[in-house]
Protein backbone atom coordinates (compact mmCIF):
# COMPACT_ATOMS: atom_id res chain seq x y z
CA MET A 1 117.41 184.76 102.64
CA THR A 2 119.87 183.80 99.42
CA ASP A 3 123.39 184.35 99.01
CA THR A 4 122.32 186.85 95.93
CA THR A 5 123.31 190.32 97.70
CA ASP A 6 120.19 192.55 98.81
CA THR A 7 120.87 196.50 98.37
CA ASP A 8 117.96 198.51 98.80
CA THR A 9 118.90 200.78 95.64
CA ASP A 10 116.82 199.83 93.45
CA THR A 11 117.76 200.50 89.93
CA ASP A 12 117.02 203.43 88.39
CA THR A 13 116.46 205.28 85.67
CA ASP A 14 119.05 207.12 83.25
CA THR A 15 117.62 210.45 84.71
CA ASP A 16 119.54 212.23 87.67
CA THR A 17 116.73 211.87 90.44
CA THR A 18 117.25 214.77 92.61
CA ASN A 19 114.10 215.96 93.21
CA GLY A 20 114.20 219.06 90.61
CA HIS A 21 118.21 219.16 91.45
CA THR A 22 120.54 218.89 88.47
CA GLY A 23 123.34 217.07 88.87
CA ASP A 24 125.14 217.53 85.21
CA THR A 25 127.28 219.57 86.07
CA ALA A 26 129.58 220.76 89.14
CA THR A 27 128.18 223.28 91.05
CA GLU A 28 129.35 227.06 90.12
CA THR A 29 128.57 228.72 93.36
CA GLU A 30 130.72 229.25 96.45
CA PRO A 31 130.12 226.07 99.28
CA THR A 32 127.20 227.11 101.77
CA THR A 33 127.93 226.63 105.56
CA ASP A 34 125.56 224.13 107.21
CA LEU A 35 122.60 225.28 108.90
CA ALA A 36 122.07 223.64 112.30
CA PRO A 37 118.14 223.54 112.54
CA GLU A 38 115.56 225.87 113.80
CA SER A 39 113.21 223.80 116.05
CA ASP A 40 111.39 222.71 119.40
CA ALA A 41 110.68 219.55 118.41
CA ASP A 42 112.37 216.81 119.31
CA ALA A 43 113.71 214.84 116.99
CA LEU A 44 114.75 210.76 116.43
CA LEU A 45 116.62 209.10 113.80
CA VAL A 46 115.69 205.58 113.85
CA ALA A 47 118.97 203.58 112.17
CA SER A 48 119.36 199.71 111.24
CA LEU A 49 122.79 197.75 111.61
CA GLU A 50 121.36 196.35 107.88
CA GLU A 51 118.26 196.44 105.42
CA SER A 52 115.04 194.38 105.94
CA THR A 53 114.86 195.02 110.04
CA GLY A 54 111.57 196.41 110.26
CA LYS A 55 113.15 200.12 110.54
CA THR A 56 110.50 201.46 108.81
CA ALA A 57 107.67 200.02 110.42
CA ILE A 58 108.95 200.31 113.73
CA THR A 59 109.54 204.15 112.63
CA MET A 60 106.02 204.52 111.73
CA ALA A 61 104.65 202.63 114.29
CA LEU A 62 106.43 204.77 117.20
CA ALA A 63 105.20 208.16 115.61
CA ARG A 64 101.47 206.71 115.05
CA LEU A 65 101.77 205.77 118.92
CA ALA A 66 103.22 209.55 119.47
CA GLN A 67 100.24 210.66 117.69
CA ALA A 68 98.44 208.55 120.24
CA ARG A 69 99.78 210.58 123.07
CA GLY A 70 98.47 213.79 122.11
CA GLU A 71 101.76 214.55 120.58
CA GLN A 72 101.81 216.55 116.94
CA VAL A 73 104.58 214.33 114.76
CA GLY A 74 106.84 214.94 111.59
CA TYR A 75 108.65 212.85 109.38
CA MET A 76 110.99 212.64 107.07
CA LYS A 77 113.67 209.94 105.29
CA PRO A 78 116.64 212.43 104.44
CA LYS A 79 118.14 209.90 102.22
CA GLY A 80 115.87 207.99 100.01
CA THR A 81 116.96 204.90 99.37
CA ARG A 82 113.86 202.59 99.34
CA LEU A 83 113.04 203.29 95.54
CA GLN A 84 110.07 203.02 92.28
CA SER A 85 109.50 205.14 89.10
CA ASN A 86 106.23 207.15 90.37
CA VAL A 87 104.88 209.10 87.58
CA GLY A 88 107.77 209.72 85.67
CA LYS A 89 109.86 210.51 89.14
CA THR A 90 112.20 208.02 90.92
CA LEU A 91 110.93 208.21 94.86
CA ASP A 92 111.57 206.22 97.84
CA GLU A 93 107.88 203.90 99.11
CA ASP A 94 108.77 204.72 102.72
CA PRO A 95 107.92 208.33 102.57
CA MET A 96 105.10 208.03 100.27
CA LEU A 97 103.78 205.07 102.83
CA ALA A 98 104.30 207.91 105.82
CA ARG A 99 102.13 210.98 104.34
CA GLU A 100 99.54 208.78 104.07
CA LEU A 101 99.68 207.01 107.74
CA LEU A 102 100.44 209.72 109.79
CA ASP A 103 98.23 211.78 107.74
CA LEU A 104 101.07 214.53 106.88
CA ASP A 105 100.41 217.78 104.26
CA ALA A 106 104.32 217.69 103.41
CA GLU A 107 105.65 217.63 99.73
CA MET A 108 107.85 214.61 98.62
CA HIS A 109 111.01 216.68 97.97
CA ASP A 110 110.53 217.75 101.63
CA LEU A 111 109.98 214.16 103.18
CA GLU A 112 112.40 213.25 101.08
CA PRO A 113 115.21 215.88 100.41
CA VAL A 114 117.86 213.36 98.86
CA VAL A 115 116.91 210.63 96.30
CA TYR A 116 120.04 208.49 97.49
CA SER A 117 119.72 206.85 93.52
CA PRO A 118 122.74 204.71 91.53
CA THR A 119 122.31 207.90 89.13
CA PHE A 120 123.15 210.01 92.31
CA ILE A 121 125.61 208.40 93.96
CA GLU A 122 127.65 208.06 89.84
CA GLN A 123 127.31 211.97 90.02
CA ALA A 124 128.91 212.15 93.44
CA LEU A 125 131.58 209.98 93.05
CA ARG A 126 132.11 212.68 89.77
CA GLY A 127 132.19 215.29 92.41
CA ARG A 128 128.51 216.14 91.19
CA GLU A 129 127.01 216.83 93.93
CA ASP A 130 128.20 219.57 96.62
CA ALA A 131 127.83 218.01 99.97
CA PRO A 132 127.25 221.33 101.99
CA GLU A 133 124.48 222.23 99.38
CA LEU A 134 122.57 218.25 100.38
CA ARG A 135 123.24 218.97 104.39
CA ASN A 136 121.34 222.58 103.68
CA ARG A 137 118.82 221.82 101.47
CA ILE A 138 118.33 218.58 104.37
CA VAL A 139 118.03 220.96 107.24
CA GLU A 140 115.73 223.60 105.19
CA ALA A 141 113.09 220.81 104.70
CA TYR A 142 113.36 219.69 107.98
CA GLU A 143 112.55 223.09 109.76
CA GLY A 144 109.78 222.98 107.01
CA ILE A 145 107.80 220.20 108.47
CA ALA A 146 108.86 220.27 112.20
CA ALA A 147 108.04 223.59 112.72
CA ASP A 148 104.71 223.19 113.88
CA CYS A 149 105.44 219.39 115.57
CA ASP A 150 106.41 218.06 118.78
CA ARG A 151 108.21 215.97 117.90
CA MET A 152 110.00 214.62 114.73
CA PHE A 153 111.03 210.83 113.56
CA VAL A 154 113.76 211.18 111.13
CA GLU A 155 114.21 207.76 109.49
CA GLY A 156 117.28 206.42 108.24
CA GLY A 157 118.99 204.45 105.38
CA GLY A 158 119.23 201.14 104.74
CA ARG A 159 122.21 200.88 107.08
CA TYR A 160 123.55 202.86 109.53
CA ASP A 161 126.83 203.35 107.33
CA VAL A 162 124.90 204.10 103.79
CA GLY A 163 125.65 207.83 102.62
CA GLY A 164 128.75 208.07 103.29
CA ILE A 165 130.17 209.70 99.74
CA VAL A 166 128.29 212.74 100.41
CA ASP A 167 129.01 213.12 104.71
CA LEU A 168 125.37 211.73 105.01
CA THR A 169 125.62 208.58 106.67
CA ASP A 170 122.70 208.43 109.81
CA PRO A 171 125.39 209.65 112.21
CA ASP A 172 126.14 212.60 109.90
CA VAL A 173 122.30 213.49 109.77
CA ALA A 174 122.06 212.81 113.08
CA ALA A 175 124.57 215.14 114.28
CA LEU A 176 123.04 218.13 111.48
CA LEU A 177 120.26 218.02 112.70
CA ASP A 178 120.70 217.63 116.31
CA ALA A 179 118.65 214.48 116.62
CA SER A 180 118.95 211.28 119.55
CA VAL A 181 119.02 207.90 117.60
CA LEU A 182 117.22 204.62 117.99
CA LEU A 183 119.06 201.27 116.90
CA VAL A 184 117.28 198.82 115.56
CA ALA A 185 118.94 195.23 115.41
CA PRO A 186 118.33 191.80 114.26
CA TYR A 187 119.96 189.21 116.68
CA GLU A 188 120.50 185.19 115.98
CA THR A 189 123.88 184.49 117.65
CA PRO A 190 126.38 186.41 120.75
CA GLY A 191 128.24 187.60 117.31
CA ASP A 192 126.09 189.83 116.28
CA ILE A 193 126.39 191.71 119.40
CA ASP A 194 129.75 193.29 117.54
CA ASP A 195 128.02 194.64 115.07
CA VAL A 196 125.84 196.74 117.13
CA LEU A 197 128.77 197.63 119.52
CA ALA A 198 130.29 199.46 116.55
CA ALA A 199 127.17 201.60 115.37
CA VAL A 200 127.60 202.77 119.16
CA ASP A 201 130.81 204.18 118.42
CA ALA A 202 129.65 205.54 115.38
CA PHE A 203 127.01 207.66 116.99
CA GLY A 204 128.45 207.84 119.99
CA ASP A 205 126.26 210.26 123.01
CA ARG A 206 123.48 210.54 120.41
CA LEU A 207 122.37 207.17 120.69
CA VAL A 208 119.98 206.66 123.39
CA GLY A 209 119.19 202.77 122.90
CA VAL A 210 118.76 199.69 120.39
CA VAL A 211 115.49 197.74 119.93
CA PHE A 212 116.09 194.42 118.59
CA ASN A 213 113.43 193.27 116.48
CA ASN A 214 112.28 190.14 114.26
CA VAL A 215 113.99 187.80 117.34
CA ALA A 216 113.43 183.87 116.31
CA ASP A 217 112.10 181.74 119.55
CA ALA A 218 115.34 180.24 119.92
CA ALA A 219 117.19 183.12 120.63
CA TYR A 220 115.26 185.05 122.87
CA ASP A 221 115.93 184.04 126.22
CA GLN A 222 119.78 184.07 125.30
CA LEU A 223 119.00 187.84 123.86
CA GLU A 224 117.81 188.66 127.44
CA THR A 225 119.43 186.33 130.46
CA ASP A 226 123.01 187.42 128.48
CA VAL A 227 123.33 190.05 125.81
CA VAL A 228 121.09 192.67 127.27
CA PRO A 229 122.57 192.34 130.64
CA PHE A 230 125.86 192.78 129.00
CA LEU A 231 124.71 195.70 127.02
CA GLU A 232 123.61 197.46 129.77
CA GLY A 233 126.45 197.30 131.47
CA ARG A 234 128.47 198.78 128.82
CA GLY A 235 125.84 201.89 129.08
CA VAL A 236 123.86 200.66 125.53
CA SER A 237 120.02 200.56 126.56
CA VAL A 238 117.57 197.93 125.31
CA PHE A 239 114.89 199.57 124.87
CA GLY A 240 112.90 196.54 123.66
CA VAL A 241 113.23 192.65 122.46
CA VAL A 242 110.58 192.05 119.46
CA PRO A 243 109.47 188.61 119.10
CA SER A 244 109.25 187.38 115.55
CA GLU A 245 105.92 187.47 114.03
CA GLN A 246 105.17 185.46 110.62
CA SER A 247 103.23 187.67 109.50
CA LEU A 248 105.87 190.62 109.36
CA ALA A 249 109.31 188.43 108.22
CA GLY A 250 107.23 187.12 105.21
CA VAL A 251 104.98 187.01 102.18
CA THR A 252 102.55 184.24 101.38
CA VAL A 253 103.09 181.53 98.32
CA GLU A 254 100.15 182.88 97.33
CA THR A 255 101.48 186.62 97.07
CA LEU A 256 104.90 185.22 95.88
CA ALA A 257 102.78 183.84 92.90
CA ASP A 258 100.69 186.63 91.73
CA GLU A 259 104.03 188.91 92.39
CA LEU A 260 106.61 186.42 90.15
CA GLY A 261 104.04 186.24 87.62
CA GLY A 262 103.87 182.20 87.91
CA ALA A 263 101.42 179.46 87.53
CA LEU A 264 100.40 177.12 90.41
CA LEU A 265 100.76 173.93 89.65
CA VAL A 266 99.68 172.59 93.09
CA GLU A 267 97.54 174.65 95.20
CA ASP A 268 97.20 173.29 98.14
CA GLY A 269 99.49 175.42 101.32
CA THR A 270 99.54 178.45 99.53
CA ASP A 271 98.45 180.67 102.74
CA ALA A 272 102.00 179.49 103.45
CA TYR A 273 104.55 181.71 104.64
CA VAL A 274 108.14 182.03 103.24
CA GLU A 275 110.33 183.95 104.47
CA ARG A 276 114.20 182.99 102.52
CA PHE A 277 114.53 180.91 99.38
CA ALA A 278 117.38 178.23 98.49
CA VAL A 279 119.00 177.56 95.31
CA GLY A 280 119.14 174.22 93.80
CA ALA A 281 122.17 174.40 92.09
CA MET A 282 124.18 170.74 93.63
CA GLY A 283 123.41 167.71 93.30
CA ALA A 284 120.70 166.16 95.12
CA ASP A 285 122.70 164.38 98.02
CA SER A 286 123.95 168.15 98.98
CA ALA A 287 120.84 169.43 97.41
CA LEU A 288 118.85 166.82 100.57
CA ARG A 289 121.35 168.21 103.06
CA TYR A 290 121.31 172.51 102.37
CA PHE A 291 117.12 172.19 102.20
CA ARG A 292 117.06 170.05 105.42
CA ARG A 293 118.95 172.88 107.09
CA THR A 294 116.07 175.91 106.16
CA LYS A 295 113.11 176.98 107.48
CA ASP A 296 110.08 178.79 105.99
CA ALA A 297 112.14 178.67 102.50
CA ALA A 298 111.21 178.53 98.93
CA VAL A 299 113.44 176.47 96.71
CA ILE A 300 114.51 177.58 93.50
CA THR A 301 115.93 175.87 91.14
CA GLY A 302 114.84 174.65 86.81
CA GLY A 303 111.77 172.88 85.86
CA ASP A 304 113.66 170.35 84.42
CA ARG A 305 115.74 169.69 87.92
CA ALA A 306 113.91 166.28 88.88
CA GLU A 307 116.41 165.21 91.60
CA ILE A 308 116.48 168.76 93.54
CA GLN A 309 112.93 168.77 93.37
CA THR A 310 112.50 165.31 94.83
CA ALA A 311 115.20 166.38 97.37
CA ALA A 312 113.51 169.28 98.81
CA LEU A 313 110.36 167.77 98.88
CA GLU A 314 111.97 165.57 101.76
CA ALA A 315 112.56 168.73 103.71
CA PRO A 316 110.21 169.87 106.26
CA GLY A 317 110.71 173.75 106.57
CA VAL A 318 110.72 174.06 102.56
CA ARG A 319 107.01 175.78 101.69
CA CYS A 320 107.07 175.95 98.10
CA LEU A 321 108.71 175.05 94.87
CA ILE A 322 110.03 177.62 92.43
CA LEU A 323 110.47 175.86 88.83
CA THR A 324 112.05 178.15 86.49
CA GLY A 325 112.15 178.21 82.77
CA GLY A 326 109.24 177.34 82.06
CA HIS A 327 109.40 173.36 81.63
CA ARG A 328 106.78 171.51 83.95
CA PRO A 329 107.92 168.64 86.24
CA SER A 330 107.24 164.75 85.79
CA GLY A 331 103.93 164.15 87.16
CA ALA A 332 104.98 161.76 89.84
CA VAL A 333 107.06 165.25 91.32
CA ILE A 334 103.35 167.24 90.89
CA GLY A 335 101.76 164.49 92.73
CA GLN A 336 104.52 163.74 95.52
CA ALA A 337 103.83 167.45 96.04
CA ALA A 338 100.11 167.60 95.94
CA GLU A 339 100.06 164.37 98.27
CA LYS A 340 102.33 166.71 100.88
CA GLY A 341 100.75 169.54 100.55
CA LEU A 342 103.66 171.44 98.93
CA PRO A 343 102.70 173.98 96.39
CA ILE A 344 104.27 174.66 92.90
CA ILE A 345 105.16 177.87 91.55
CA SER A 346 106.58 177.70 87.76
CA VAL A 347 107.57 180.55 86.26
CA GLN A 348 109.10 181.64 82.40
CA THR A 349 112.04 183.67 84.07
CA ASP A 350 115.53 182.31 84.27
CA THR A 351 116.92 180.96 88.11
CA LEU A 352 119.29 184.02 88.51
CA THR A 353 116.40 186.92 87.57
CA THR A 354 113.57 185.06 89.55
CA VAL A 355 115.87 185.07 92.80
CA GLU A 356 116.31 188.83 92.60
CA ARG A 357 112.61 189.31 91.32
CA ALA A 358 111.55 187.18 94.49
CA GLU A 359 113.86 188.61 97.47
CA ASP A 360 112.63 192.03 96.50
CA VAL A 361 108.48 190.67 97.12
CA VAL A 362 109.69 189.13 100.21
CA ARG A 363 111.79 192.33 101.36
CA SER A 364 109.01 194.74 100.11
CA GLY A 365 106.19 192.74 101.66
CA ARG A 366 107.31 193.18 105.17
CA THR A 367 106.90 196.32 105.89
CA ARG A 368 104.38 198.51 103.30
CA ASP A 369 101.04 198.78 104.51
CA ALA A 370 98.80 200.02 107.17
CA ALA A 371 98.23 196.51 108.85
CA THR A 372 102.32 195.65 109.17
CA VAL A 373 102.34 199.08 111.29
CA ASP A 374 99.09 198.46 113.45
CA ARG A 375 100.68 195.47 113.82
CA MET A 376 104.48 197.03 115.13
CA GLU A 377 102.40 199.13 117.13
CA ALA A 378 101.35 196.18 119.44
CA LEU A 379 104.34 194.66 119.31
CA LEU A 380 105.88 197.57 120.72
CA SER A 381 103.12 198.34 123.02
CA ASP A 382 103.49 194.79 124.57
CA HIS A 383 107.62 194.64 124.48
CA ALA A 384 109.09 197.90 124.58
CA ALA A 385 109.86 200.50 127.27
CA LEU A 386 107.98 202.97 125.60
CA GLU A 387 107.17 205.19 127.72
CA GLU A 388 111.39 205.39 128.56
CA LEU A 389 112.57 205.43 125.31
CA TYR A 390 110.39 209.16 124.36
CA GLU A 391 111.38 210.57 127.53
CA SER A 392 115.44 209.17 126.37
CA THR A 393 114.26 211.82 123.30
CA SER A 394 112.60 214.55 124.84
CA THR A 395 113.76 218.17 125.77
């Protein structure tokens, strides 16, 4: 991905978005006492080390697989963090998808009791959100959904530490709902395990184990041979190592062009997948070295930067060019791209805006439809110890 900061909270409207709870004034009632949930359902909170790790797909796939076992399941995401505007309200897309895929009757304000929007965060910083009231709101919503369920699947925020402003990090929520925790983690190098161990400490005894997701072929053997035994030697169960699959890791060039509103100047190769972006803002020699280190990337650069475009065309890991500013490249560049079967997308927006929009397209395209969840079900069935996982979370 690019070096731009990737957050899990999209820009919100100017109105407060707490599902009917105003945040303009401090709460005047006495703080309420946290209520432990009264439910016999086994609760599993699926948390993540970072954003865009496949947490949503894994949560919903696990819920669907539990349904296939004959269990009555429920779902909630206590902190709505992946926000979009919907009929005048700001809602999280993940509970909306879960309600459809899991055939749930619960209302959105119960599936998503707290909308963790930028406006909400600002109000919390000003002391205008009552943390005990928020916690009780989550418990009440949980009880309503879990009443007739055998198992509850609770999706964490974009990262497990999101929500600390109102004492609602994923470890806080797990304790509040008396839930077991499954951690979804990426893996590229052995140094990544430091982050896993930090999360292990944060969740304590509630953590039942880890699933590594989207693991590249180059890292797979080392993870299974060295890392998994190391973690299990530290008492950390690893329930699965899910390999990278391109259809889950990115979007096609064709989809990217459509979402960006771009014009395809070269149309060959639009079925290729893009997983990350490289911004061409340096000299041609540096650009070529940089692009040669990329894989399954789209190069975003100005439409008038012919030397950068030529360098990108020479890099084997580049899947398309996205040219900004509405400038048309030279005939030589178009001809070379056509010869290589490398698509060129021309957009009217500037480079920074294009990068932000493109990142959002790839991020949102990873997990957000039934086909993705279907594929994750198959991957978990093949690469995860599901029986052990379900047993570890049953009381």
